[in-house]
XYZ file of C-alpha atoms in Angstrom:
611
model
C 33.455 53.158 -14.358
C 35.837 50.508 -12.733
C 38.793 51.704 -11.230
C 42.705 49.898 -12.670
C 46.091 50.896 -12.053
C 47.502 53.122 -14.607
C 51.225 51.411 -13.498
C 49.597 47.926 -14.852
C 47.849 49.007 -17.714
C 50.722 51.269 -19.231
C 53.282 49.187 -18.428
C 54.774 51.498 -15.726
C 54.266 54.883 -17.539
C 54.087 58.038 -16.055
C 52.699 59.498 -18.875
C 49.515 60.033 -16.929
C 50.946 62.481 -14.808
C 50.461 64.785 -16.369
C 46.515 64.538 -17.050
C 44.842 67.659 -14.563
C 41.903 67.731 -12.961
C 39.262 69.681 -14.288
C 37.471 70.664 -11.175
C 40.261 71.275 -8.690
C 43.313 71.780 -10.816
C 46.446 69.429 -10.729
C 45.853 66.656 -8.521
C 48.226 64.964 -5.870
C 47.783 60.892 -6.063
C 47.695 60.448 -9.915
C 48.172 56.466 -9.587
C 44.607 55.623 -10.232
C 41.836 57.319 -12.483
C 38.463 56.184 -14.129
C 38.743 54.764 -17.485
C 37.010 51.885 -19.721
C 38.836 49.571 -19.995
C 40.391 47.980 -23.151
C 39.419 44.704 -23.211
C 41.749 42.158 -25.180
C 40.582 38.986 -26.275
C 42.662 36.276 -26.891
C 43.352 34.909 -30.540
C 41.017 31.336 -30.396
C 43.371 28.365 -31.094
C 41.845 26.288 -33.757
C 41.590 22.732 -33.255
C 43.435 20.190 -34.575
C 41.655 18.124 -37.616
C 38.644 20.515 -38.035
C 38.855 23.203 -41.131
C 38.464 27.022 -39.845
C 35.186 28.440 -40.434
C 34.919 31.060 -42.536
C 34.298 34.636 -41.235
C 30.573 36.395 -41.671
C 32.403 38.982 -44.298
C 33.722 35.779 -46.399
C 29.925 33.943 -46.263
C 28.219 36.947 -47.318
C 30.261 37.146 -50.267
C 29.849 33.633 -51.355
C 26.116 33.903 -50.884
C 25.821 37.537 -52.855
C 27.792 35.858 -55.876
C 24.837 33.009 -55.691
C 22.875 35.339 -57.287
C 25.030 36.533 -59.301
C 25.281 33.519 -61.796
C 28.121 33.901 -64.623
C 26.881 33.606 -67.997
C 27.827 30.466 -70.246
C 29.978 32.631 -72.838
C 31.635 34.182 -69.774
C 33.257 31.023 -68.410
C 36.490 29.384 -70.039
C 37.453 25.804 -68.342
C 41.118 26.454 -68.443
C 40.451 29.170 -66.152
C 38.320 27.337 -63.134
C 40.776 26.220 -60.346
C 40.076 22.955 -59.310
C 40.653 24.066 -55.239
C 37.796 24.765 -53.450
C 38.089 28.390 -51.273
C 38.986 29.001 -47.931
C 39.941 25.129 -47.520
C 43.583 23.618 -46.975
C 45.136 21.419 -49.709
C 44.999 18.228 -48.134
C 41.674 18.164 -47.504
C 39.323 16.976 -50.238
C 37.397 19.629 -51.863
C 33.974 20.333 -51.285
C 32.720 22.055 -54.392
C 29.001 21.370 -54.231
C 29.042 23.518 -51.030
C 30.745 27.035 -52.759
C 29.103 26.647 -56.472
C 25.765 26.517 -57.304
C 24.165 24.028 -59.580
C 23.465 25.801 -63.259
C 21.304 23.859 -65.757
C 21.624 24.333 -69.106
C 18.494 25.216 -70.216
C 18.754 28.190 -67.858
C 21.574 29.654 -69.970
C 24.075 28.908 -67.582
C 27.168 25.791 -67.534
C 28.383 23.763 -64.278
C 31.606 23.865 -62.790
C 33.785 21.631 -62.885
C 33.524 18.425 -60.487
C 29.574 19.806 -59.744
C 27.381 17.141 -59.254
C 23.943 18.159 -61.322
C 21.004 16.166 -61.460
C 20.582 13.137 -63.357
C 19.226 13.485 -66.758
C 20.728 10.532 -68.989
C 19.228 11.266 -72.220
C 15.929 12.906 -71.630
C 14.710 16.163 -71.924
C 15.226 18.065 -68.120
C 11.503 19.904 -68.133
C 11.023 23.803 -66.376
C 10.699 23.584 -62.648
C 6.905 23.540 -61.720
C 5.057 25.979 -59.479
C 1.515 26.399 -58.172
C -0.905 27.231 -60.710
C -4.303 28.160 -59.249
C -7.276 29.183 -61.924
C -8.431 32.238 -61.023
C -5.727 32.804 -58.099
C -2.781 32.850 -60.207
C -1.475 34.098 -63.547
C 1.658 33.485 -65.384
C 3.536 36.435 -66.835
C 3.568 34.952 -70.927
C 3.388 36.229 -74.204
C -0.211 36.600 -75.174
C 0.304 34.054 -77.643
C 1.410 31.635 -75.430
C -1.515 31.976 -73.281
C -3.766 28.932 -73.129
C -7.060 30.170 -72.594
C -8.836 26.837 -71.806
C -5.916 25.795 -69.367
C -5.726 29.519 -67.694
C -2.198 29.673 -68.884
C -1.385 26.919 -66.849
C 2.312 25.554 -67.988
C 2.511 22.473 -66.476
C 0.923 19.654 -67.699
C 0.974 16.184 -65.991
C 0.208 12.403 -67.403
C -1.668 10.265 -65.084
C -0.381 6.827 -65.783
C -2.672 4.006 -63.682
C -1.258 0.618 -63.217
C -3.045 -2.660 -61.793
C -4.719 -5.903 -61.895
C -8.105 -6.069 -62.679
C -10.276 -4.956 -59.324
C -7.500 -3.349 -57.588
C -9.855 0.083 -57.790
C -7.454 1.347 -60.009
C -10.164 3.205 -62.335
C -12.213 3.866 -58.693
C -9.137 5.989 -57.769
C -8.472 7.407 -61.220
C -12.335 8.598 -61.971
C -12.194 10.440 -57.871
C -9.067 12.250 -58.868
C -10.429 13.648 -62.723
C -13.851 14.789 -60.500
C -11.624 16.459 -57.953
C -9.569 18.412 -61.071
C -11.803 19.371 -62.835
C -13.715 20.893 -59.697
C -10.611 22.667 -59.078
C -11.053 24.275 -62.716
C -8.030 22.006 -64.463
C -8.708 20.237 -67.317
C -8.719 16.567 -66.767
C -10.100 13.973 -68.772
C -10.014 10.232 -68.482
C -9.147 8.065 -71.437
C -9.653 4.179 -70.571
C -7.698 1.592 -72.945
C -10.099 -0.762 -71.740
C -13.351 1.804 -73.997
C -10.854 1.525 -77.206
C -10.326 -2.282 -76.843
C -14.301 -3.091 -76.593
C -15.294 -0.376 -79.648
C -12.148 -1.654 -81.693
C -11.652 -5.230 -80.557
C -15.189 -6.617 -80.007
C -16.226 -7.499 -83.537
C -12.484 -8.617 -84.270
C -12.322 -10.515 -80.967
C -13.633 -12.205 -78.092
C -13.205 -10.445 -74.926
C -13.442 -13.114 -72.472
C -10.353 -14.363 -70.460
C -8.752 -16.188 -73.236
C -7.992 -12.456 -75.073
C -5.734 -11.728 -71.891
C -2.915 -14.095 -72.159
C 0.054 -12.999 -73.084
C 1.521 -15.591 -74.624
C -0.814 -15.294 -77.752
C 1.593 -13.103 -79.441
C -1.062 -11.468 -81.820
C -3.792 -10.506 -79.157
C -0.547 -9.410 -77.093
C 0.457 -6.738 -80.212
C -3.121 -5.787 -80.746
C -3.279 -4.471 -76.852
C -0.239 -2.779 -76.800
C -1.260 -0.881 -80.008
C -4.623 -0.323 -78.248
C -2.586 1.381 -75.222
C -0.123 3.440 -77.195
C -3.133 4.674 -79.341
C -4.593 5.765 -76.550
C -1.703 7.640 -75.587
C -1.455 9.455 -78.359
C -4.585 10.932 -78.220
C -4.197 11.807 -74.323
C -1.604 13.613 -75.943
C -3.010 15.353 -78.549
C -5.683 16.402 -76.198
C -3.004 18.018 -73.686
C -0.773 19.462 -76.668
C -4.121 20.601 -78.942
C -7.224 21.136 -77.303
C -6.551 22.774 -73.781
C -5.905 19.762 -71.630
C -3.878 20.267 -68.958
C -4.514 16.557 -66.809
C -4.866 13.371 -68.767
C -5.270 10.040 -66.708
C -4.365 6.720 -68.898
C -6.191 3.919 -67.597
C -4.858 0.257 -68.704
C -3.426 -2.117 -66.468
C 0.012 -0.929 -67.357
C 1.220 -4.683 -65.673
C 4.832 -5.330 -67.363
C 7.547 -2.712 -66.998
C 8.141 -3.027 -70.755
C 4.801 -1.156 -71.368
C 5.919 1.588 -68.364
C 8.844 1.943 -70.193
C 7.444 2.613 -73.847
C 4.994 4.997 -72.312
C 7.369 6.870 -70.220
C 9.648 7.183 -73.217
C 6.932 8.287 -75.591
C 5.932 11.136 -72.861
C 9.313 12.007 -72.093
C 9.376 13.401 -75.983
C 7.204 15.790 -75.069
C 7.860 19.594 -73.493
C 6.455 20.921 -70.623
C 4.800 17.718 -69.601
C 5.253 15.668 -66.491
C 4.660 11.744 -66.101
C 3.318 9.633 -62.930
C 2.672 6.231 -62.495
C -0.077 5.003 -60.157
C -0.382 1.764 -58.954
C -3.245 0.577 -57.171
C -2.683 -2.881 -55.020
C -5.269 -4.498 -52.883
C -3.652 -6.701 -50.543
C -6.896 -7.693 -48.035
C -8.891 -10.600 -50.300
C -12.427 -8.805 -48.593
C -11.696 -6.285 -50.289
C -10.239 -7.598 -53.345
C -13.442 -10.127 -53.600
C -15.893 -7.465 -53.196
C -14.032 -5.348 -56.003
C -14.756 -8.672 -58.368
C -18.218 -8.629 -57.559
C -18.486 -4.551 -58.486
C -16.423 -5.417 -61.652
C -18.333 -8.335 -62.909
C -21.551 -6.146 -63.645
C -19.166 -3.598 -65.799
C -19.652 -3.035 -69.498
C -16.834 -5.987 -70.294
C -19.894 -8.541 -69.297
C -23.238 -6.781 -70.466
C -25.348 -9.401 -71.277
C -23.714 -12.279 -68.984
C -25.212 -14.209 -66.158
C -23.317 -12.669 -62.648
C -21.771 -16.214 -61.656
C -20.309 -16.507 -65.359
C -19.060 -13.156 -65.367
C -17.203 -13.637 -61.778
C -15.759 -16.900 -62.888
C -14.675 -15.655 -66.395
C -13.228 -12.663 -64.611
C -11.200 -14.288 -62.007
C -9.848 -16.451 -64.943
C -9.004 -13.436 -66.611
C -7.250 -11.807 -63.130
C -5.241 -15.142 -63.008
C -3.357 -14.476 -66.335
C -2.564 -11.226 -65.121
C -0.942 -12.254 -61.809
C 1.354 -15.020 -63.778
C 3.185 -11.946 -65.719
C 2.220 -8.755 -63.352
C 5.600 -6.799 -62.523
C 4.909 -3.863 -59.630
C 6.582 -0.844 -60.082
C 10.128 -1.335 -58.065
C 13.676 0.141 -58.805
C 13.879 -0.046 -62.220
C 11.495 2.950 -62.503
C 12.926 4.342 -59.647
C 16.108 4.971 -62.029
C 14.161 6.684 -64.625
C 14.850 10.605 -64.753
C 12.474 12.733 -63.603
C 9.576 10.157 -63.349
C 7.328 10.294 -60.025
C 4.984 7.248 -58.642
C 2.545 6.500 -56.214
C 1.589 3.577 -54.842
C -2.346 3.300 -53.430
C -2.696 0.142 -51.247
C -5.990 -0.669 -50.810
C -7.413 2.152 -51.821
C -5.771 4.647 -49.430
C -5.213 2.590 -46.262
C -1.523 3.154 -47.119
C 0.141 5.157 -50.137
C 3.547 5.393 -50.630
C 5.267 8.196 -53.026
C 8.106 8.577 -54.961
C 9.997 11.625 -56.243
C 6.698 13.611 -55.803
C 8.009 17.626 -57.013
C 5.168 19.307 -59.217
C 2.356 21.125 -57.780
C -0.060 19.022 -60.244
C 1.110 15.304 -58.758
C 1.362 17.085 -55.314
C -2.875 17.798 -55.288
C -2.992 14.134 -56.397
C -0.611 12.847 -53.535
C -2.553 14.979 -51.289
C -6.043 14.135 -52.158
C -4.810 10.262 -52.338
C -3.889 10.736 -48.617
C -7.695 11.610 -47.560
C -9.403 8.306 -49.842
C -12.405 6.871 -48.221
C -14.428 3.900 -49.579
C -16.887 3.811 -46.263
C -20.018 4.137 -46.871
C -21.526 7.414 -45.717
C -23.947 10.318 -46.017
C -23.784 14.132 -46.527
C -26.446 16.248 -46.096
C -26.392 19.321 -47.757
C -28.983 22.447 -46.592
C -29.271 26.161 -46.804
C -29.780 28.107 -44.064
C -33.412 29.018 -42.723
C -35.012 31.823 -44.540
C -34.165 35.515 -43.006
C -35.049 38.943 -43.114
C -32.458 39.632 -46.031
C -33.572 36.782 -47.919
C -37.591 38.123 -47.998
C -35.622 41.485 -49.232
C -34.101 39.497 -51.853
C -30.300 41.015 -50.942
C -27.311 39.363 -51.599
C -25.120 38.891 -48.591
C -25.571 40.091 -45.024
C -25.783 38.726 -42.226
C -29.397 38.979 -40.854
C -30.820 37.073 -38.196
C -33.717 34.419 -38.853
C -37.148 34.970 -39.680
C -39.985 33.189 -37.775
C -40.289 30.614 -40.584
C -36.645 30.680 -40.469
C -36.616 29.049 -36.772
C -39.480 26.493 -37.746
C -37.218 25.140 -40.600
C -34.321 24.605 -37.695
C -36.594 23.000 -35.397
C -37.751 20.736 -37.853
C -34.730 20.081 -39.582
C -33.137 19.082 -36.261
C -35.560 16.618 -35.927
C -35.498 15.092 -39.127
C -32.069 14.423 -38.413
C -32.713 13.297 -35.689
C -34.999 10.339 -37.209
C -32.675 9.868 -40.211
C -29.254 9.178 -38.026
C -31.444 6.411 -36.041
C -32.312 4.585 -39.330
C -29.197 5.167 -40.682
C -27.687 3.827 -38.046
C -30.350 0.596 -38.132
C -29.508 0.135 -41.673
C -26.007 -0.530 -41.035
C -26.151 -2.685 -38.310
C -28.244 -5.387 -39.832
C -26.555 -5.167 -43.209
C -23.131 -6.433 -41.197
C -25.098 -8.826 -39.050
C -26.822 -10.229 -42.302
C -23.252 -10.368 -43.579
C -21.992 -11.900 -40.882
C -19.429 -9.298 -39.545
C -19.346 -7.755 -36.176
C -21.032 -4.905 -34.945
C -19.611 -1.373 -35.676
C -19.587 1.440 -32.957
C -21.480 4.419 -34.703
C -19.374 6.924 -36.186
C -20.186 10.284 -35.384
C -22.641 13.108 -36.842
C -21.392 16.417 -37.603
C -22.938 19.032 -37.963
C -20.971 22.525 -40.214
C -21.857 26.040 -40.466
C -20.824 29.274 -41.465
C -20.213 31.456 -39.269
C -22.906 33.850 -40.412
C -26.048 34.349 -37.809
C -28.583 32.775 -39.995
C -26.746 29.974 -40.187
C -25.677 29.497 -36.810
C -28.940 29.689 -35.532
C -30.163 27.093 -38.188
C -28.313 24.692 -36.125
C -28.734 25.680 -32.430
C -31.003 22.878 -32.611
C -28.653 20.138 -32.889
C -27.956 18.289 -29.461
C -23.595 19.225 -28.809
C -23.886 15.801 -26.973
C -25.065 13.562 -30.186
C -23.685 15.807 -32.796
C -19.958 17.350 -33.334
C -21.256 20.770 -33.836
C -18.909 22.793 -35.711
C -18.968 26.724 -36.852
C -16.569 27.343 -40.064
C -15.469 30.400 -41.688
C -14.560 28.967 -44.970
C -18.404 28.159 -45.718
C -19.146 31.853 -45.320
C -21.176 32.782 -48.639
C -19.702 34.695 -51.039
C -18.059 37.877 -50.214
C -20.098 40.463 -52.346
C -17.405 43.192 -51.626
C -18.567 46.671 -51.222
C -21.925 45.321 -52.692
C -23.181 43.389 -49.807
C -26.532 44.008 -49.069
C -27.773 45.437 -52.575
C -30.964 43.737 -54.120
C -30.127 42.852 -57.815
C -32.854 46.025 -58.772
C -30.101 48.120 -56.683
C -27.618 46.214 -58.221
C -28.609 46.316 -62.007
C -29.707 50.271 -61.527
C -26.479 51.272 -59.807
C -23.700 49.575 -61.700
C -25.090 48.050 -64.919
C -21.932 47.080 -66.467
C -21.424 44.911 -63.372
C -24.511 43.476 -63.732
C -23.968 42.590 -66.915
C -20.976 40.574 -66.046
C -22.929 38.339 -63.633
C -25.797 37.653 -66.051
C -22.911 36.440 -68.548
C -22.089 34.280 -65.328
C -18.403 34.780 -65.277
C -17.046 32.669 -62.798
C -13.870 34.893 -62.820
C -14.979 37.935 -61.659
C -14.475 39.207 -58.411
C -16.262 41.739 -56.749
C -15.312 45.358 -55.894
C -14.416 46.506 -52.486
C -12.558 45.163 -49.497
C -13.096 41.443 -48.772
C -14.534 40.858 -52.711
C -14.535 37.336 -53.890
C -15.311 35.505 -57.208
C -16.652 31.525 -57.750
C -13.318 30.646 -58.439
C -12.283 32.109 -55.013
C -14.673 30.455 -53.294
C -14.416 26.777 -54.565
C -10.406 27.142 -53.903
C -11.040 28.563 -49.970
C -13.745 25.244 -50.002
C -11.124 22.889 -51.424
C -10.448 21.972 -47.128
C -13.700 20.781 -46.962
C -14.080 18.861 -50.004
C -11.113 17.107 -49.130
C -12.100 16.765 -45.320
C -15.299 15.188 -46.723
C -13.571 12.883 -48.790
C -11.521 11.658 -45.812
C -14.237 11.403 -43.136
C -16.070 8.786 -42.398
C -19.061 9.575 -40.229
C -22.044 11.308 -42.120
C -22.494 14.895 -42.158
C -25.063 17.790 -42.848
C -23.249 20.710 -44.205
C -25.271 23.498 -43.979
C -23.886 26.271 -46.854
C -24.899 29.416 -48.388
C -26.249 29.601 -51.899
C -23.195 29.833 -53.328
C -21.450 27.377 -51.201
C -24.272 24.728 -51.960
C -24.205 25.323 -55.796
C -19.899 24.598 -55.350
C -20.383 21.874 -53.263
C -23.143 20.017 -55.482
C -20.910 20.611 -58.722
C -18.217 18.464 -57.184
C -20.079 15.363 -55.457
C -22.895 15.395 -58.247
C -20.029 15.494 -60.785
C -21.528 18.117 -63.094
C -19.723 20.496 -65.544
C -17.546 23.224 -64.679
C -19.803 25.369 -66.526
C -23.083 24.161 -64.945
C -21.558 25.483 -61.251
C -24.061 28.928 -61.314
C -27.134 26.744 -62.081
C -26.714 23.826 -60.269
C -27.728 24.469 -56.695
C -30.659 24.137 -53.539
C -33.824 25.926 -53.028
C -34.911 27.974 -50.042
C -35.535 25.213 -47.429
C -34.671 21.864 -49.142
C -32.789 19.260 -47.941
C -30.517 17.317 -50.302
C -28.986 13.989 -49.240
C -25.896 12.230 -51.711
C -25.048 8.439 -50.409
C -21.986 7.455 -51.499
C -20.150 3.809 -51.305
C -16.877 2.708 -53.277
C -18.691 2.133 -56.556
C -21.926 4.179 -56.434
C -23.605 7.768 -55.559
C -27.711 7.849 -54.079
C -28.890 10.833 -54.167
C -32.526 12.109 -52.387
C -34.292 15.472 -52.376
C -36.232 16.687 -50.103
C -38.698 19.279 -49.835
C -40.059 20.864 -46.804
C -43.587 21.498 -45.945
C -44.086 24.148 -43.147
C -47.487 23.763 -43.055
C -47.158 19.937 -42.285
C -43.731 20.898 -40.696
C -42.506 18.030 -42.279
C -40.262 17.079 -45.411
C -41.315 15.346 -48.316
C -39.159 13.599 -50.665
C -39.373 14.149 -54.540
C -38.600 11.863 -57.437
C -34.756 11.820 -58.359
C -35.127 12.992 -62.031
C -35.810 16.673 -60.380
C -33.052 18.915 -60.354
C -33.254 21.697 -58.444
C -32.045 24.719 -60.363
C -31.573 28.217 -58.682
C -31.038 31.168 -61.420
C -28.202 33.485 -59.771
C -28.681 36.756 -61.377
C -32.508 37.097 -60.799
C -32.931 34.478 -57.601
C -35.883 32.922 -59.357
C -36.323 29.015 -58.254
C -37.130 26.941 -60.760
C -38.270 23.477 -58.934
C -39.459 20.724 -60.847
């Protein structure tokens, strides 16, 4: 305790006096005893020209009346006082900063001199959120649950915009693959399918039909585009879609505009323009090449399709019109802008969760030419046993395959590698440093010791988590006899092949789980641009081969690798190679088989069926 003069703090007193001592009675020298001290803190002087802040008691009670919105019936205009709180007269008043913004469609009105979003005469849609199939489900009325759509609410227009060989259609086809993989139904309508089934026997389709100032062909496109628009739209309102990507050219604003207006009738469904732009003429000539050998010029020889097709891109370029500010002043409507082909995108207005997975999976767009390499790990003791699961060291024919497979990679990154440099020397462009090799694993024992093999030095060795097989729950390590004999209603539901259900226990997973924790890697795959061999669990291979082999959502149980096959997909801008390979342990070798086999793997029974 600090020691102060009872004379200064009392203002000469001698009150205290009088106080005794509780030990040794009355004391003598009464001038000083212990005591806290009161502390007095002088009033702050506010400065000139700056508005007082307001005190934590006043801020809490404008933020608990945020959520405490009044209703529309409960507020009379006569009433609101046009004077901001806590601020001085003179100073202008900041309204936007003590009242919240209340839409309309929320039952709710704005204050007077609020500032709400621009609508002008269009429809202002629900807020979007995520929407994850199989992760996520939206509290609805049963009878507004959309059963092929997984109650999904939002729905999004994919609007694609370009010249001819811009890889407008390149970029729109990647991004349908990559939702429906993701479970959301997305279909691609082309304008340019309609024109050759409706126009070719009415028509010519060469360059000539392209010119806009033939007034008549002009009319007969545009009612080809908004034709197709209606039936992207019927498809999203009707018949469960929940994605549809228009693909036209799209090249005036007038036609933007009639299709943005036409969408913007519609509820619950959002609109975004993409326009692809190829700036580098490589890359814009090499696109011309791809395009002369599509279905517009069956039948043609290639130097008079290229030269009827660059006639056709010149008519194009005299009345083209990229997407600039006017759209920009369009409610609600969201663009991106793909410059060739993902070297640089540019966004605009990008909210909904939909447009956001397209944004983001336009951010990671390769067109390099590459491999991946797709394997199971070696065979183990729990895979003789036939149990689902585990995590079980190899077998000795388990280590053979990793030997060998090491070395066939080995052989097959040195021809790559070959292959590449002499197509750019025959092409006359420099050498290229050799991208590097990785190698990915689970982190479960039989595969990490599938690729202890692999040289650290040539490869980028990497261990994942998120290519971990599926998580069986508390049923790891059952044989399907167990399984079927033990819980038979289960087992039922994974012979019906429900991609939905999830497994009991701590750590359980379903499909639908597993290709959303495997959505990283897809995308990282996408983006890189050295080869890779991915080597995935049985489930991981079957989710992985459904999205670069394109097949149905529904074929994702079937559709998968062998025991101790190799599977190889080559991909360019334009094309997909794909090469299976079997391997031989007798020969310790692997031996490729014809294309037109598809290896199938039966989950509920783990039968192979190889052709």
């Amino acid at each position: 305790m600090k020691e102060c003069s009872l004379k200064n703090q009392n203002n000469g007193s001698n009150n205290a006096s009088e106080v005794p001592n509780a030990e040794n009675g009355p004391s003598k020298d009464l001038k000083k005893v212990q005591f806290p001290p009161k502390i007095v803190q002088p009033e702050p002087k506010e400065q000139e020209g700056k508005p007082r802040r307001p005190s934590i008691a006043a801020t809490r009670e404008i933020h608990s009346g945020i959520n405490q919105l009044p209703k529309k019936e409960d507020i009379k205009l006569e009433e609101l006082d046009s004077k901001a709180p806590l601020l001085d007269a003179k100073t202008k008043p900041n309204v936007g900063k003590w009242f919240p913004s209340i839409r309309e469609e929320d039952g709710g009105s704005t204050p007077l001199g609020v500032k709400t979003r621009k609508t002008a005469r269009h429809q202002i849609r629900q807020e979007s959120t995520i929407d994850i199939p199989g992760l996520t489900v939206s509290r609805k009325a049963e009878n507004e649950m959309n059963c092929g759509s997984y109650g999904i609410r939002e729905k999004l227009v994919i609007v694609l915009v370009g010249i001819p060989a811009t890889g407008k259609s390149y970029i729109g086809s990647k991004l349908v693959r990559y939702y429906n993989w993701l479970r959301y139904n997305c279909r691609f309508f082309s304008v340019g399918d309609k024109r050759r089934e409706e126009g070719a026997s009415k028509y010519s389709m060469a360059a000539p039909f392209f010119d806009i100032e033939n007034e008549e062909l002009k009319k007969f496109r545009e009612y080809l585009a908004m034709e197709t628009l209606e039936n992207l739209l019927h498809w999203l309102l009707n018949e469960n879609g929940v994605i549809g990507v228009l693909d036209a050219t799209n090249s005036t604003y007038q036609r933007r505009k009639l299709i943005y207006d036409r969408v913007s009738k519609e509820e619950n469904i959002s609109i975004m323009f993409l326009e692809s732009m190829c700036t580098e003429e490589p890359i814009f000539q090499q696109n011309m090449i791809l395009k002369a050998r599509g279905p517009d010029y069956e039948g043609f020889e290639p130097e008079e399709a290229l030269a009827d097709l660059k006639k056709r891109v010149e008519f194009y370029r005299k009345y083209y019109e990229p997407i600039d500010e006017r759209e920009e002043a369009l409610p609600l409507l969201q663009y991106v802008k793909v410059i060739n082909v993902g070297i640089k995108v540019i966004t605009h207005n990008i909210e909904g969760f939909l447009t956001g997975q397209a944004v983001y999976f336009m951010l990671n767009l390769n067109i390099r030419k590459r491999q991946i390499w797709l394997t199971r790990p070696g065979q183990s003791n729990d895979t003789i046993a036939g149990r689902v699961g585990g995590n079980a060291p190899l077998t000795d024919l388990g280590v053979q395959y990793a030997e060998d497979l090491a070395k066939f990679i080995d052989r097959q990154r040195v021809l790559w590698q070959l292959r590449e440099t002499t197509e750019r020397l025959n092409a006359k462009k420099p050498t290229f440093e050799a991208e590097a090799f990785n190698i990915w694993s689970s982190v479960r024992q039989r595969a990490t010791e599938t690729s202890q093999f692999f040289n650290p030095g040539v490869y980028d060795v990497k261990k994942m988590r998120m290519l971990n097989d599926l998580n069986f729950g508390s049923r790891e390590g059952l044989t399907m006899k167990e399984f079927a004999e033990k819980y038979p209603e289960e087992y039922q539901v994974i012979r019906r092949k429900d991609v939905s259900y999830r497994f009991s226990g701590l750590g359980g997973e379903s499909y639908l789980d597993v290709v959303h924790r495997l959505q990283p890697i897809i995308v990282e795959l996408e983006r890189c641009s050295g080869n890779v061999l991915v080597i995935a669990h049985r489930v991981v291979s079957n989710i992985l081969m459904t999205y670069f082999l394109n097949y149905s959502p529904e074929e994702i149980i079937d559709v998968g690798l062998p025991l101790h096959t190799l599977y190889c997909i080559e991909s360019d801008r334009y094309s997909t190679v794909c090469k299976f390979y079997n391997y031989d342990p007798e020969q310790r070798s692997f031996v490729r088989v014809s294309e037109k086999c598809v290896p199938l793997i039966i989950f509920h029974d783990y039968n192979f069926n190889v052709c």
